[in-house]
Tab-separated table of C-alpha atoms in Angstrom:
chain	number	residue	atom	x	y	z
A	1	MET	CA	-11.438	9.186	9.961
A	2	LYS	CA	-13.882	6.281	9.747
A	3	TYR	CA	-12.615	2.804	10.470
A	4	SER	CA	-13.886	-0.504	9.124
A	5	LEU	CA	-12.033	-2.433	11.766
A	6	GLU	CA	-10.753	-1.336	15.163
A	7	VAL	CA	-8.879	-3.720	17.402
A	8	SER	CA	-8.225	-2.376	20.897
A	9	ASN	CA	-6.125	-3.957	23.638
A	10	LEU	CA	-6.731	-7.465	22.428
A	11	THR	CA	-5.244	-10.109	24.715
A	12	LYS	CA	-5.355	-13.853	24.335
A	13	ALA	CA	-3.321	-16.520	26.083
A	14	TYR	CA	-3.269	-20.221	25.292
A	15	PRO	CA	-3.180	-22.634	28.219
A	16	GLY	CA	0.088	-24.568	28.293
A	17	SER	CA	1.818	-22.255	25.863
A	18	ASP	CA	4.139	-19.291	26.269
A	19	PHE	CA	2.566	-17.523	23.349
A	20	ARG	CA	0.072	-14.780	24.006
A	21	LEU	CA	-1.430	-11.865	22.138
A	22	ASP	CA	-0.331	-8.929	24.187
A	23	ASN	CA	-2.455	-5.794	24.094
A	24	VAL	CA	-2.853	-5.757	20.323
A	25	SER	CA	-4.319	-2.518	18.959
A	26	PHE	CA	-4.601	-1.263	15.390
A	27	ALA	CA	-7.246	0.102	13.057
A	28	VAL	CA	-8.022	-0.255	9.357
A	29	PRO	CA	-9.379	3.006	7.887
A	30	GLN	CA	-12.410	2.675	5.660
A	31	GLY	CA	-11.488	2.284	2.003
A	32	SER	CA	-7.958	1.120	2.648
A	33	ILE	CA	-5.839	-2.005	2.461
A	34	MET	CA	-3.837	-2.852	5.566
A	35	GLY	CA	-0.964	-5.305	5.218
A	36	PHE	CA	-0.417	-7.447	8.310
A	37	VAL	CA	3.148	-8.671	8.547
A	38	GLY	CA	5.007	-10.930	10.967
A	39	GLU	CA	6.922	-14.205	11.192
A	40	ASN	CA	5.214	-17.536	11.542
A	41	GLY	CA	3.732	-17.795	15.015
A	42	SER	CA	3.796	-14.047	15.633
A	43	GLY	CA	0.036	-13.908	16.220
A	44	LYS	CA	-1.488	-12.923	12.865
A	45	THR	CA	-3.896	-15.837	12.610
A	46	THR	CA	-4.799	-15.616	16.312
A	47	THR	CA	-5.644	-11.945	15.818
A	48	ILE	CA	-7.742	-12.644	12.735
A	49	SER	CA	-9.538	-15.516	14.501
A	50	CYS	CA	-10.382	-13.181	17.386
A	51	ILE	CA	-11.740	-10.620	14.923
A	52	LEU	CA	-13.954	-13.309	13.419
A	53	ASN	CA	-14.981	-14.426	16.873
A	54	THR	CA	-13.950	-18.015	16.107
A	55	LEU	CA	-11.540	-17.598	19.008
A	56	LYS	CA	-12.623	-15.967	22.234
A	57	PRO	CA	-10.250	-13.227	23.348
A	58	ASP	CA	-9.365	-12.914	27.057
A	59	SER	CA	-9.902	-9.192	26.875
A	60	GLY	CA	-10.093	-6.355	24.418
A	61	VAL	CA	-12.641	-4.793	22.124
A	62	ILE	CA	-13.186	-5.405	18.424
A	63	LYS	CA	-15.279	-2.964	16.467
A	64	ILE	CA	-16.360	-3.599	12.923
A	65	PHE	CA	-17.927	-0.762	10.925
A	66	GLY	CA	-17.941	1.136	14.223
A	67	GLU	CA	-19.968	-1.482	16.106
A	68	GLU	CA	-18.727	-3.868	18.710
A	69	MET	CA	-18.433	-7.432	17.497
A	70	THR	CA	-20.094	-9.945	19.791
A	71	GLU	CA	-21.274	-13.502	19.338
A	72	GLU	CA	-24.822	-12.377	18.604
A	73	ARG	CA	-23.879	-10.045	15.788
A	74	THR	CA	-24.130	-12.497	12.905
A	75	ASP	CA	-25.444	-9.617	10.815
A	76	ILE	CA	-22.006	-8.002	10.979
A	77	ARG	CA	-20.336	-11.248	10.047
A	78	ASP	CA	-22.382	-11.328	6.840
A	79	HIS	CA	-20.362	-8.365	5.664
A	80	ILE	CA	-16.973	-9.920	6.331
A	81	GLY	CA	-15.383	-11.958	3.564
A	82	VAL	CA	-12.680	-14.390	4.564
A	83	VAL	CA	-9.978	-16.230	2.659
A	84	PHE	CA	-7.678	-18.433	4.673
A	85	ASP	CA	-4.513	-20.245	3.715
A	86	ALA	CA	-6.185	-23.590	4.376
A	87	ILE	CA	-9.546	-23.845	2.643
A	88	ASN	CA	-12.186	-26.035	4.207
A	89	PHE	CA	-14.801	-26.362	1.499
A	90	PRO	CA	-16.385	-29.824	1.302
A	91	GLU	CA	-14.149	-31.638	-1.165
A	92	ALA	CA	-16.900	-33.539	-2.932
A	93	LEU	CA	-18.754	-30.382	-3.979
A	94	THR	CA	-18.302	-28.411	-7.173
A	95	ALA	CA	-18.266	-24.621	-7.368
A	96	ASN	CA	-21.848	-24.674	-8.619
A	97	LYS	CA	-23.030	-26.899	-5.754
A	98	LEU	CA	-21.188	-24.650	-3.338
A	99	ALA	CA	-23.085	-21.682	-4.739
A	100	SER	CA	-26.439	-23.328	-4.052
A	101	VAL	CA	-25.361	-23.951	-0.452
A	102	PHE	CA	-24.138	-20.397	0.109
A	103	LYS	CA	-27.307	-18.991	-1.418
A	104	ASP	CA	-29.131	-20.263	1.670
A	105	ILE	CA	-26.453	-19.323	4.185
A	106	TYR	CA	-25.655	-15.742	3.203
A	107	ARG	CA	-28.390	-13.149	3.275
A	108	HIS	CA	-26.735	-11.106	0.534
A	109	TRP	CA	-25.467	-13.853	-1.750
A	110	ASP	CA	-25.022	-12.575	-5.327
A	111	GLY	CA	-25.153	-15.629	-7.610
A	112	GLY	CA	-24.641	-13.569	-10.770
A	113	LEU	CA	-21.494	-11.965	-9.425
A	114	PHE	CA	-20.191	-15.362	-8.299
A	115	GLN	CA	-20.662	-16.858	-11.792
A	116	HIS	CA	-19.031	-13.797	-13.315
A	117	LEU	CA	-16.014	-14.144	-11.017
A	118	LEU	CA	-15.694	-17.877	-11.749
A	119	GLN	CA	-15.617	-17.123	-15.460
A	120	ARG	CA	-13.209	-14.255	-15.120
A	121	LEU	CA	-10.840	-16.288	-12.951
A	122	GLN	CA	-11.394	-19.346	-15.169
A	123	VAL	CA	-12.402	-21.564	-12.287
A	124	PRO	CA	-14.221	-24.665	-13.597
A	125	ALA	CA	-17.725	-24.607	-12.093
A	126	ASP	CA	-18.423	-28.333	-12.425
A	127	THR	CA	-15.200	-29.862	-11.167
A	128	ARG	CA	-15.143	-31.290	-7.675
A	129	ILE	CA	-13.086	-29.206	-5.271
A	130	LYS	CA	-10.747	-32.064	-4.464
A	131	ASP	CA	-9.685	-32.159	-8.128
A	132	LEU	CA	-8.872	-28.437	-8.272
A	133	SER	CA	-5.302	-27.174	-8.043
A	134	ARG	CA	-4.288	-25.015	-5.102
A	135	GLY	CA	-4.390	-21.909	-7.270
A	136	MET	CA	-7.913	-22.744	-8.446
A	137	THR	CA	-9.109	-23.458	-4.902
A	138	MET	CA	-7.775	-20.115	-3.686
A	139	LYS	CA	-9.393	-18.324	-6.619
A	140	LEU	CA	-12.665	-20.083	-5.807
A	141	ALA	CA	-12.393	-19.052	-2.152
A	142	THR	CA	-11.760	-15.462	-3.197
A	143	ALA	CA	-14.770	-15.535	-5.512
A	144	VAL	CA	-16.920	-16.764	-2.603
A	145	ALA	CA	-15.554	-14.066	-0.277
A	146	LEU	CA	-16.412	-11.377	-2.826
A	147	SER	CA	-19.904	-12.662	-3.629
A	148	HIS	CA	-21.812	-12.259	-0.381
A	149	GLY	CA	-21.887	-8.513	0.043
A	150	ALA	CA	-18.737	-8.239	2.127
A	151	LYS	CA	-17.445	-4.790	2.988
A	152	LEU	CA	-14.421	-6.048	4.875
A	153	LEU	CA	-12.114	-8.760	3.601
A	154	LEU	CA	-9.873	-10.679	5.972
A	155	LEU	CA	-7.184	-12.452	3.980
A	156	ASP	CA	-4.824	-14.727	5.858
A	157	GLU	CA	-1.982	-15.824	3.580
A	158	ALA	CA	-4.529	-15.924	0.780
A	159	THR	CA	-1.880	-15.619	-1.917
A	160	SER	CA	0.822	-17.833	-0.440
A	161	GLY	CA	1.927	-20.768	-2.555
A	162	LEU	CA	0.441	-19.212	-5.691
A	163	ASP	CA	2.345	-18.365	-8.850
A	164	PRO	CA	2.917	-14.716	-9.862
A	165	VAL	CA	0.221	-14.840	-12.552
A	166	VAL	CA	-2.531	-16.016	-10.211
A	167	ARG	CA	-1.356	-13.606	-7.508
A	168	GLU	CA	-1.597	-10.744	-9.955
A	169	GLU	CA	-5.197	-11.732	-10.768
A	170	MET	CA	-6.011	-11.792	-7.059
A	171	LEU	CA	-4.335	-8.432	-6.424
A	172	ASP	CA	-6.373	-6.974	-9.284
A	173	LEU	CA	-9.547	-8.200	-7.610
A	174	PHE	CA	-8.508	-6.674	-4.284
A	175	LEU	CA	-7.766	-3.276	-5.843
A	176	GLU	CA	-11.111	-3.440	-7.617
A	177	PHE	CA	-12.809	-4.268	-4.334
A	178	VAL	CA	-11.516	-1.103	-2.657
A	179	GLU	CA	-12.616	1.025	-5.600
A	180	ASP	CA	-15.719	1.274	-3.425
A	181	GLU	CA	-14.564	3.496	-0.600
A	182	GLU	CA	-16.703	1.691	1.961
A	183	HIS	CA	-14.680	-1.465	1.362
A	184	SER	CA	-11.518	-2.382	3.247
A	185	ILE	CA	-9.053	-5.243	3.446
A	186	LEU	CA	-6.828	-6.683	6.134
A	187	ILE	CA	-4.317	-8.925	4.408
A	188	SER	CA	-1.583	-10.958	6.033
A	189	SER	CA	1.130	-12.186	3.717
A	190	HIS	CA	4.723	-13.314	3.668
A	191	ILE	CA	4.922	-12.149	0.076
A	192	THR	CA	5.675	-8.583	1.006
A	193	SER	CA	6.215	-7.511	-2.601
A	194	ASP	CA	2.442	-8.000	-3.029
A	195	LEU	CA	1.820	-5.736	-0.061
A	196	GLU	CA	4.257	-3.168	-1.418
A	197	LYS	CA	2.064	-3.049	-4.516
A	198	ILE	CA	-1.415	-2.767	-3.071
A	199	ALA	CA	-1.358	-1.951	0.659
A	200	ASP	CA	-1.960	1.541	2.013
A	201	TYR	CA	-0.733	0.771	5.515
A	202	ILE	CA	1.481	-1.894	7.048
A	203	THR	CA	1.210	-3.247	10.584
A	204	PHE	CA	4.081	-5.350	11.968
A	205	ILE	CA	3.404	-7.939	14.666
A	206	HIS	CA	6.085	-9.816	16.582
A	207	ASN	CA	5.709	-12.171	19.566
A	208	GLY	CA	2.046	-11.249	19.926
A	209	ARG	CA	2.758	-7.524	20.018
A	210	ILE	CA	2.250	-4.782	17.452
A	211	ILE	CA	5.662	-3.266	16.893
A	212	LEU	CA	4.921	-0.746	14.144
A	213	THR	CA	1.992	0.606	12.112
A	214	GLU	CA	2.826	2.976	9.309
A	215	ASP	CA	1.792	4.409	5.992
A	216	LYS	CA	3.336	2.199	3.292
A	217	ASP	CA	4.773	5.091	1.291
A	218	THR	CA	6.407	6.455	4.434
A	219	LEU	CA	8.054	3.071	4.998
A	220	LEU	CA	9.262	2.772	1.429
A	221	TYR	CA	10.325	6.349	0.777
A	222	GLN	CA	11.100	7.875	4.145
A	223	TYR	CA	12.501	4.972	6.121
A	224	GLY	CA	15.923	3.747	5.180
A	225	ILE	CA	18.789	1.495	6.160
A	226	ALA	CA	22.085	3.162	7.013
A	227	ARG	CA	25.117	0.985	6.347
A	228	CYS	CA	27.584	1.944	9.045
A	229	THR	CA	31.101	0.964	9.971
A	230	ALA	CA	31.566	0.059	13.640
A	231	ASP	CA	33.027	3.527	14.307
A	232	GLN	CA	30.211	5.324	12.532
A	233	PHE	CA	27.698	3.281	14.500
A	234	GLN	CA	29.400	4.200	17.777
A	235	SER	CA	29.010	7.877	16.910
A	236	LEU	CA	25.226	7.598	16.539
A	237	ASP	CA	22.871	8.542	19.312
A	238	LYS	CA	20.262	5.945	20.250
A	239	SER	CA	17.478	8.398	19.426
A	240	GLU	CA	18.611	8.531	15.794
A	241	TYR	CA	17.598	5.002	14.865
A	242	LEU	CA	14.934	2.389	15.523
A	243	SER	CA	16.964	-0.760	15.398
A	244	SER	CA	20.420	-2.009	14.480
A	245	ARG	CA	21.892	-5.281	13.343
A	246	LYS	CA	25.518	-6.320	13.029
A	247	ARG	CA	26.405	-8.023	9.785
A	248	GLY	CA	30.077	-8.941	9.471
A	249	PHE	CA	32.014	-5.692	9.684
A	250	GLN	CA	29.057	-3.475	9.006
A	251	VAL	CA	26.126	-2.450	11.153
A	252	ASP	CA	22.752	-2.034	9.421
A	253	VAL	CA	20.693	0.637	11.095
A	254	LEU	CA	16.975	1.222	10.548
A	255	ILE	CA	16.142	4.927	10.405
A	256	SER	CA	12.767	6.577	10.037
A	257	ASP	CA	13.800	9.638	8.025
A	258	LYS	CA	16.633	9.042	5.619
A	259	GLU	CA	16.798	12.631	4.342
A	260	SER	CA	17.369	14.227	7.721
A	261	PHE	CA	19.711	11.401	8.700
A	262	SER	CA	21.793	11.964	5.559
A	263	ARG	CA	22.020	15.664	6.316
A	264	GLN	CA	23.441	14.848	9.742
A	265	HIS	CA	25.765	12.098	8.534
A	266	ARG	CA	26.955	12.832	5.020
A	267	ASP	CA	29.578	10.090	5.077
A	268	ILE	CA	27.184	7.238	5.860
A	269	THR	CA	25.593	5.286	2.999
A	270	VAL	CA	21.813	5.177	3.274
A	271	ASP	CA	19.780	2.689	1.225
A	272	ASN	CA	16.109	2.541	0.397
A	273	THR	CA	14.444	-0.249	2.254
A	274	THR	CA	11.792	-2.922	1.802
A	275	ILE	CA	9.115	-4.316	4.089
A	276	ASP	CA	11.158	-7.521	4.388
A	277	GLU	CA	14.244	-5.676	5.504
A	278	ILE	CA	12.329	-3.512	7.980
A	279	MET	CA	10.812	-6.647	9.481
A	280	LEU	CA	14.204	-8.346	9.755
A	281	LEU	CA	15.701	-5.373	11.530
A	282	LEU	CA	12.733	-4.943	13.861
A	283	VAL	CA	12.629	-8.627	14.720
A	284	LYS	CA	16.275	-9.638	14.720
A	285	GLY	CA	17.922	-6.329	15.479
A	286	ASP	CA	18.722	-4.628	18.771
A	287	GLN	CA	16.445	-1.791	19.706
B	1	MET	CA	-15.825	2.497	-13.717
B	2	GLY	CA	-13.163	4.923	-14.830
B	3	SER	CA	-12.440	3.118	-18.067
B	4	ASP	CA	-13.749	6.105	-20.013
B	5	PHE	CA	-10.633	8.011	-18.997
B	6	TYR	CA	-7.435	7.402	-20.799
B	7	LEU	CA	-4.512	8.712	-18.874
B	8	GLU	CA	-1.110	7.831	-20.195
B	9	ILE	CA	0.931	7.215	-17.088
B	10	ILE	CA	3.984	5.004	-17.034
B	11	ILE	CA	5.144	3.642	-13.713
B	12	SER	CA	8.691	2.418	-13.327
B	13	ASN	CA	9.447	0.087	-10.458
B	14	ASN	CA	13.168	0.690	-10.679
B	15	SER	CA	13.055	4.455	-10.588
B	16	SER	CA	14.536	6.223	-7.590
B	17	LYS	CA	11.554	8.570	-7.890
B	18	PRO	CA	8.724	7.567	-5.540
B	19	ILE	CA	5.638	6.303	-7.367
B	20	TYR	CA	3.476	9.207	-6.154
B	21	GLU	CA	6.008	11.591	-7.678
B	22	GLN	CA	6.025	9.651	-10.923
B	23	ILE	CA	2.246	10.086	-11.089
B	24	SER	CA	2.147	13.780	-10.209
B	25	SER	CA	5.036	14.761	-12.485
B	26	GLN	CA	3.505	12.931	-15.449
B	27	ILE	CA	0.121	14.584	-14.951
B	28	LYS	CA	1.909	17.930	-14.715
B	29	ALA	CA	3.736	17.158	-17.961
B	30	LEU	CA	0.438	16.281	-19.666
B	31	VAL	CA	-1.028	19.605	-18.546
B	32	MET	CA	2.033	21.587	-19.592
B	33	SER	CA	2.093	19.979	-23.019
B	34	GLY	CA	-1.591	20.790	-23.460
B	35	LYS	CA	-2.671	17.147	-23.724
B	36	LEU	CA	-4.830	17.761	-20.684
B	37	GLN	CA	-6.904	20.941	-20.876
B	38	PRO	CA	-8.563	22.985	-18.122
B	39	GLY	CA	-11.815	21.329	-17.139
B	40	ASP	CA	-10.727	17.902	-18.366
B	41	PRO	CA	-11.756	15.238	-15.867
B	42	ILE	CA	-9.133	12.905	-14.464
B	43	PRO	CA	-9.897	9.472	-12.999
B	44	SER	CA	-10.947	9.143	-9.376
B	45	MET	CA	-8.120	8.150	-7.050
B	46	ARG	CA	-9.529	4.693	-6.652
B	47	SER	CA	-9.965	3.947	-10.329
B	48	LEU	CA	-6.531	5.289	-11.196
B	49	ALA	CA	-5.052	3.141	-8.424
B	50	LYS	CA	-6.693	0.102	-9.939
B	51	MET	CA	-5.736	1.048	-13.502
B	52	ILE	CA	-2.052	1.487	-12.846
B	53	HIS	CA	-1.949	-1.153	-10.136
B	54	VAL	CA	-0.771	0.864	-7.164
B	55	SER	CA	-2.264	1.451	-3.750
B	56	VAL	CA	-4.900	4.132	-3.189
B	57	ILE	CA	-2.760	6.013	-0.685
B	58	THR	CA	-0.044	6.469	-3.310
B	59	VAL	CA	-2.453	8.063	-5.798
B	60	GLN	CA	-3.980	10.094	-2.980
B	61	ARG	CA	-0.599	11.591	-2.186
B	62	ALA	CA	-0.001	12.422	-5.871
B	63	TYR	CA	-3.424	14.117	-6.143
B	64	GLU	CA	-2.816	16.074	-2.939
B	65	ASP	CA	0.456	17.376	-4.359
B	66	LEU	CA	-1.217	18.270	-7.669
B	67	GLN	CA	-3.970	20.078	-5.830
B	68	ARG	CA	-1.501	21.961	-3.646
B	69	ASP	CA	0.419	23.051	-6.737
B	70	GLY	CA	-2.814	24.225	-8.381
B	71	PHE	CA	-2.916	21.689	-11.219
B	72	ILE	CA	-6.143	19.979	-10.270
B	73	GLU	CA	-9.308	20.715	-8.371
B	74	THR	CA	-11.457	18.190	-6.599
B	75	THR	CA	-15.161	18.689	-6.004
B	76	VAL	CA	-17.023	16.321	-3.772
B	77	GLY	CA	-19.309	14.148	-5.853
B	78	ARG	CA	-17.964	15.363	-9.190
B	79	GLY	CA	-14.419	14.095	-9.012
B	80	SER	CA	-11.175	15.764	-10.002
B	81	PHE	CA	-10.553	18.146	-12.894
B	82	ILE	CA	-7.645	19.967	-14.440
B	83	SER	CA	-7.704	23.386	-12.849
B	84	ALA	CA	-8.839	26.350	-14.926
B	85	HIS	CA	-6.233	28.670	-13.463
B	86	HIS	CA	-3.453	26.529	-14.666
B	87	ARG	CA	-1.748	29.040	-16.993
B	88	ASN	CA	-0.070	30.843	-14.122
B	89	VAL	CA	0.608	27.536	-12.541
B	90	ILE	CA	2.386	26.287	-15.634
B	91	HIS	CA	4.416	29.450	-15.759
B	92	GLU	CA	5.310	28.972	-12.099
B	93	GLU	CA	6.235	25.370	-12.728
B	94	HIS	CA	8.514	26.304	-15.630
B	95	ARG	CA	10.154	28.962	-13.476
B	96	ARG	CA	10.643	26.474	-10.713
B	97	LYS	CA	12.302	24.068	-13.126
B	98	MET	CA	14.573	26.794	-14.541
B	99	HIS	CA	15.526	27.839	-11.064
B	100	GLU	CA	16.338	24.293	-10.104
B	101	HIS	CA	18.550	23.682	-13.153
B	102	LEU	CA	20.269	27.038	-12.841
B	103	ARG	CA	20.988	26.348	-9.215
B	104	LEU	CA	22.694	23.114	-10.227
B	105	ALA	CA	24.661	24.980	-12.871
B	106	VAL	CA	25.773	27.549	-10.301
B	107	GLU	CA	26.805	24.793	-7.941
B	108	ALA	CA	28.931	23.188	-10.646
B	109	ALA	CA	30.389	26.585	-11.519
B	110	ARG	CA	31.364	27.291	-7.920
B	111	MET	CA	32.947	23.884	-7.565
B	112	SER	CA	35.067	24.366	-10.670
B	113	GLY	CA	35.908	27.991	-9.912
B	114	THR	CA	33.996	29.323	-12.919
B	115	THR	CA	33.190	33.037	-12.649
B	116	LEU	CA	29.714	34.479	-12.992
B	117	ASP	CA	30.803	36.194	-16.231
B	118	GLU	CA	31.918	32.925	-17.756
B	119	LEU	CA	28.747	31.222	-16.603
B	120	THR	CA	26.614	33.993	-18.063
B	121	ARG	CA	28.437	33.686	-21.390
B	122	LEU	CA	27.708	29.966	-21.316
B	123	LEU	CA	24.048	30.637	-20.611
B	124	VAL	CA	23.794	33.140	-23.469
B	125	MET	CA	25.426	30.614	-25.761
B	126	CYS	CA	23.034	27.847	-24.713
B	127	TYR	CA	20.028	30.102	-25.125
B	128	GLY	CA	21.204	31.042	-28.623
B	129	GLU	CA	21.728	27.416	-29.607
B	130	ASP	CA	18.224	26.470	-28.662
B	131	CYS	CA	16.787	29.388	-30.608
B	132	GLN	CA	18.236	28.206	-33.896
């Protein structure tokens, strides 16, 4: 399999802080969308900053399109589109002015595509950025990210704080982007229902460590939550589940294969699960 | 890209059936009803994913299942087509369905203590009803 992004053994500590990225490794296959999930402060943004080389990792290797990313490789960076939660476009500029700036910065700037995206997303081209709503600003940022020949999109909470209609428009754009099988996306989001719609893989990060990477359909259709009584839980072997969490009288148990679990334990109720619930159990539960 | 294909697929978000199964079973149904004919092209995985708003890996799984069951063929560079050998496949699929439903009927019969004779009579009656 070819990978657009490979992160291997990435480590980064901050002086004066307990937080550190601890041996983070994962890979985004070419042509796919990887959802990147974790609580606030779990290390998502630090990881993405290291990938972009805006933060210098203590150790580890980052490969983009199979080549190692170093400070000199600005040519690789040309093919990475970025949308962050906080947008830092100069507030006094309009979308049109922005376009004339980017034309000189990006080697592969596509002005026609940018105008087309502005129209499609109904972003006013002649309004100053400071007068745009948050939704408009995020749409503008997405249009920029898609207009400079990017093959890899890094989206850090790009859809947070947006209404369902705007999010749907953005998700449409992302699915269109990966219609080209050389294109890939790494998207971090707390809105896991969005990821359940469009992501191919999900990677969970917690306390600076990757705790699970899995095929999304496997998570949604093969993983499950067993709702056990205390006695039923006692009867389980530790190897049968990934994590457990006591909730009142019941114990919720995360299992990786609900069909085989149900065959073994016909009397235990097993529910389908969601990315949110898996994260809760992995983060708050006992392993 | 892909808009020249019109594939009537309905995805339910509340179904207990996984989305990849919803896709593959509906394409099978379209083939069995003759709405899709041998040689008919079907959208690429990526354009179908975009059209029906699901992830690529979900469509990929559906196409893999369809290919395994002989409903579609994929040629590199030319995309996916309804398989030409699908008549046997359809027959197989119908048999599989019959088998599945009969198995359920037998299970119900066993549970209620119904004899094979009684069950057979029921089957003959049902078959007759449908014929009229």
